[in-house]
Amino acid sequence: MLIRELTGINVGEVHDEYAHALEQLVDAKITGSELVEPAEPAPALDLMAALQESVRAAERAHERPPARPRP
């Protein structure tokens, strides 16, 4: 209730992947059924490389053209 009041997040809408996977594991162990392997997750994004590229792009966008020599 405190989280909902302070953040405006409806806790009922939040899905806990770990708890769900753990429940499936426990149910499979109890019933003796076979576990299904989860799909391979997408590769993680290199956040530092993405940040560095973003900074370089912003710097390029704000660069001034070289001054022309005066005659």
Short mmCIF file of N, CA and C in Angstrom, two decimals:
data_model
loop_
_atom_site.label_atom_id
_atom_site.label_comp_id
_atom_site.label_asym_id
_atom_site.label_seq_id
_atom_site.Cartn_x
_atom_site.Cartn_y
_atom_site.Cartn_z
N MET A 1 0.82 -1.18 0.00
CA MET A 1 0.00 0.00 0.00
C MET A 1 0.87 1.25 0.00
N LEU A 2 1.95 1.23 0.77
CA LEU A 2 2.85 2.38 0.85
C LEU A 2 3.49 2.65 -0.51
N ILE A 3 3.95 1.61 -1.20
CA ILE A 3 4.56 1.79 -2.52
C ILE A 3 3.56 2.38 -3.49
N ARG A 4 2.35 1.87 -3.49
CA ARG A 4 1.31 2.38 -4.40
C ARG A 4 1.02 3.85 -4.12
N GLU A 5 0.95 4.22 -2.85
CA GLU A 5 0.64 5.61 -2.49
C GLU A 5 1.78 6.57 -2.85
N LEU A 6 3.01 6.13 -2.64
CA LEU A 6 4.14 7.01 -2.87
C LEU A 6 4.54 7.10 -4.34
N THR A 7 4.41 6.01 -5.10
CA THR A 7 4.90 6.00 -6.47
C THR A 7 3.81 6.01 -7.52
N GLY A 8 2.59 5.67 -7.15
CA GLY A 8 1.52 5.59 -8.13
C GLY A 8 1.55 4.30 -8.92
N ILE A 9 2.40 3.35 -8.52
CA ILE A 9 2.51 2.06 -9.21
C ILE A 9 1.48 1.11 -8.64
N ASN A 10 0.74 0.46 -9.53
CA ASN A 10 -0.20 -0.57 -9.11
C ASN A 10 0.58 -1.87 -8.99
N VAL A 11 0.84 -2.30 -7.78
CA VAL A 11 1.67 -3.47 -7.53
C VAL A 11 1.07 -4.72 -8.18
N GLY A 12 -0.23 -4.76 -8.34
CA GLY A 12 -0.87 -5.91 -8.98
C GLY A 12 -0.50 -6.05 -10.46
N GLU A 13 -0.05 -4.96 -11.08
CA GLU A 13 0.32 -5.00 -12.49
C GLU A 13 1.78 -5.38 -12.70
N VAL A 14 2.57 -5.40 -11.63
CA VAL A 14 3.99 -5.73 -11.73
C VAL A 14 4.13 -7.25 -11.76
N HIS A 15 4.91 -7.74 -12.72
CA HIS A 15 5.09 -9.18 -12.88
C HIS A 15 6.50 -9.57 -12.44
N ASP A 16 6.59 -10.53 -11.53
CA ASP A 16 7.87 -11.01 -11.02
C ASP A 16 8.26 -12.28 -11.77
N GLU A 17 9.18 -12.14 -12.72
CA GLU A 17 9.62 -13.27 -13.54
C GLU A 17 10.28 -14.36 -12.69
N TYR A 18 11.08 -13.95 -11.72
CA TYR A 18 11.78 -14.92 -10.89
C TYR A 18 10.80 -15.76 -10.09
N ALA A 19 9.84 -15.10 -9.46
CA ALA A 19 8.85 -15.83 -8.65
C ALA A 19 8.04 -16.78 -9.53
N HIS A 20 7.70 -16.34 -10.73
CA HIS A 20 6.94 -17.19 -11.65
C HIS A 20 7.76 -18.43 -12.03
N ALA A 21 9.04 -18.23 -12.36
CA ALA A 21 9.90 -19.36 -12.73
C ALA A 21 10.09 -20.31 -11.55
N LEU A 22 10.22 -19.76 -10.36
CA LEU A 22 10.37 -20.60 -9.17
C LEU A 22 9.12 -21.43 -8.91
N GLU A 23 7.95 -20.83 -9.08
CA GLU A 23 6.70 -21.58 -8.93
C GLU A 23 6.60 -22.71 -9.94
N GLN A 24 7.01 -22.46 -11.17
CA GLN A 24 6.99 -23.51 -12.19
C GLN A 24 7.95 -24.64 -11.82
N LEU A 25 9.11 -24.29 -11.31
CA LEU A 25 10.09 -25.30 -10.90
C LEU A 25 9.54 -26.17 -9.77
N VAL A 26 8.96 -25.54 -8.77
CA VAL A 26 8.40 -26.27 -7.63
C VAL A 26 7.27 -27.18 -8.10
N ASP A 27 6.37 -26.65 -8.94
CA ASP A 27 5.26 -27.46 -9.45
C ASP A 27 5.77 -28.66 -10.26
N ALA A 28 6.80 -28.45 -11.06
CA ALA A 28 7.36 -29.54 -11.87
C ALA A 28 7.99 -30.60 -10.97
N LYS A 29 8.68 -30.18 -9.94
CA LYS A 29 9.29 -31.13 -9.00
C LYS A 29 8.23 -31.95 -8.27
N ILE A 30 7.14 -31.29 -7.87
CA ILE A 30 6.08 -31.98 -7.14
C ILE A 30 5.38 -32.99 -8.01
N THR A 31 5.06 -32.58 -9.24
CA THR A 31 4.30 -33.47 -10.14
C THR A 31 5.19 -34.43 -10.90
N GLY A 32 6.51 -34.20 -10.86
CA GLY A 32 7.42 -35.08 -11.58
C GLY A 32 7.43 -34.82 -13.08
N SER A 33 6.89 -33.69 -13.50
CA SER A 33 6.86 -33.37 -14.93
C SER A 33 8.19 -32.77 -15.37
N GLU A 34 8.34 -32.66 -16.68
CA GLU A 34 9.58 -32.16 -17.24
C GLU A 34 9.54 -30.64 -17.33
N LEU A 35 10.67 -30.03 -17.08
CA LEU A 35 10.76 -28.58 -17.18
C LEU A 35 11.05 -28.18 -18.62
N VAL A 36 10.47 -27.07 -19.04
CA VAL A 36 10.72 -26.53 -20.37
C VAL A 36 11.78 -25.45 -20.22
N GLU A 37 12.85 -25.56 -21.02
CA GLU A 37 13.91 -24.56 -20.97
C GLU A 37 13.39 -23.23 -21.51
N PRO A 38 13.71 -22.14 -20.83
CA PRO A 38 13.27 -20.83 -21.33
C PRO A 38 14.01 -20.47 -22.62
N ALA A 39 13.42 -19.61 -23.40
CA ALA A 39 14.05 -19.14 -24.63
C ALA A 39 15.30 -18.35 -24.27
N GLU A 40 16.26 -18.39 -25.18
CA GLU A 40 17.51 -17.67 -24.96
C GLU A 40 17.23 -16.17 -24.97
N PRO A 41 17.63 -15.45 -23.93
CA PRO A 41 17.37 -14.00 -23.92
C PRO A 41 18.20 -13.29 -24.97
N ALA A 42 17.73 -12.13 -25.36
CA ALA A 42 18.47 -11.31 -26.33
C ALA A 42 19.77 -10.87 -25.69
N PRO A 43 20.81 -10.71 -26.49
CA PRO A 43 22.09 -10.27 -25.91
C PRO A 43 21.94 -8.90 -25.25
N ALA A 44 22.67 -8.73 -24.18
CA ALA A 44 22.61 -7.47 -23.44
C ALA A 44 23.25 -6.35 -24.24
N LEU A 45 22.69 -5.18 -24.12
CA LEU A 45 23.22 -4.00 -24.79
C LEU A 45 24.39 -3.47 -23.99
N ASP A 46 25.47 -3.13 -24.67
CA ASP A 46 26.63 -2.53 -24.00
C ASP A 46 26.29 -1.06 -23.74
N LEU A 47 25.83 -0.78 -22.53
CA LEU A 47 25.36 0.57 -22.20
C LEU A 47 26.47 1.61 -22.28
N MET A 48 27.67 1.25 -21.89
CA MET A 48 28.76 2.22 -21.94
C MET A 48 29.08 2.60 -23.39
N ALA A 49 29.13 1.62 -24.28
CA ALA A 49 29.39 1.91 -25.69
C ALA A 49 28.27 2.76 -26.29
N ALA A 50 27.04 2.47 -25.93
CA ALA A 50 25.91 3.24 -26.44
C ALA A 50 25.97 4.68 -25.93
N LEU A 51 26.34 4.87 -24.67
CA LEU A 51 26.47 6.20 -24.11
C LEU A 51 27.59 6.98 -24.79
N GLN A 52 28.73 6.33 -25.00
CA GLN A 52 29.85 7.00 -25.65
C GLN A 52 29.48 7.42 -27.07
N GLU A 53 28.80 6.56 -27.81
CA GLU A 53 28.38 6.90 -29.17
C GLU A 53 27.38 8.05 -29.16
N SER A 54 26.49 8.05 -28.19
CA SER A 54 25.52 9.13 -28.07
C SER A 54 26.21 10.47 -27.80
N VAL A 55 27.21 10.45 -26.95
CA VAL A 55 27.96 11.68 -26.64
C VAL A 55 28.70 12.15 -27.88
N ARG A 56 29.35 11.23 -28.61
CA ARG A 56 30.07 11.61 -29.83
C ARG A 56 29.11 12.20 -30.86
N ALA A 57 27.93 11.60 -31.01
CA ALA A 57 26.95 12.12 -31.97
C ALA A 57 26.48 13.51 -31.58
N ALA A 58 26.28 13.75 -30.28
CA ALA A 58 25.87 15.07 -29.82
C ALA A 58 26.97 16.09 -30.05
N GLU A 59 28.21 15.68 -29.83
CA GLU A 59 29.33 16.59 -30.07
C GLU A 59 29.44 16.94 -31.56
N ARG A 60 29.25 15.94 -32.43
CA ARG A 60 29.31 16.20 -33.87
C ARG A 60 28.19 17.14 -34.29
N ALA A 61 27.03 16.99 -33.70
CA ALA A 61 25.88 17.83 -34.07
C ALA A 61 26.10 19.28 -33.65
N HIS A 62 26.89 19.51 -32.63
CA HIS A 62 27.11 20.87 -32.13
C HIS A 62 28.41 21.49 -32.61
N GLU A 63 29.17 20.77 -33.43
CA GLU A 63 30.42 21.33 -33.95
C GLU A 63 30.12 22.44 -34.94
N ARG A 64 30.93 23.46 -34.89
CA ARG A 64 30.80 24.56 -35.84
C ARG A 64 31.67 24.26 -37.05
N PRO A 65 31.24 24.68 -38.22
CA PRO A 65 32.11 24.48 -39.39
C PRO A 65 33.36 25.32 -39.23
N PRO A 66 34.48 24.85 -39.78
CA PRO A 66 35.72 25.62 -39.63
C PRO A 66 35.57 27.02 -40.25
N ALA A 67 36.18 27.97 -39.61
CA ALA A 67 36.11 29.35 -40.09
C ALA A 67 36.91 29.48 -41.38
N ARG A 68 36.37 30.24 -42.34
CA ARG A 68 37.07 30.45 -43.59
C ARG A 68 38.10 31.57 -43.39
N PRO A 69 39.28 31.39 -43.96
CA PRO A 69 40.26 32.47 -43.84
C PRO A 69 39.79 33.72 -44.58
N ARG A 70 40.10 34.85 -44.02
CA ARG A 70 39.71 36.11 -44.64
C ARG A 70 40.73 36.48 -45.71
N PRO A 71 40.24 37.02 -46.82
CA PRO A 71 41.17 37.42 -47.90
C PRO A 71 41.97 38.64 -47.58
#
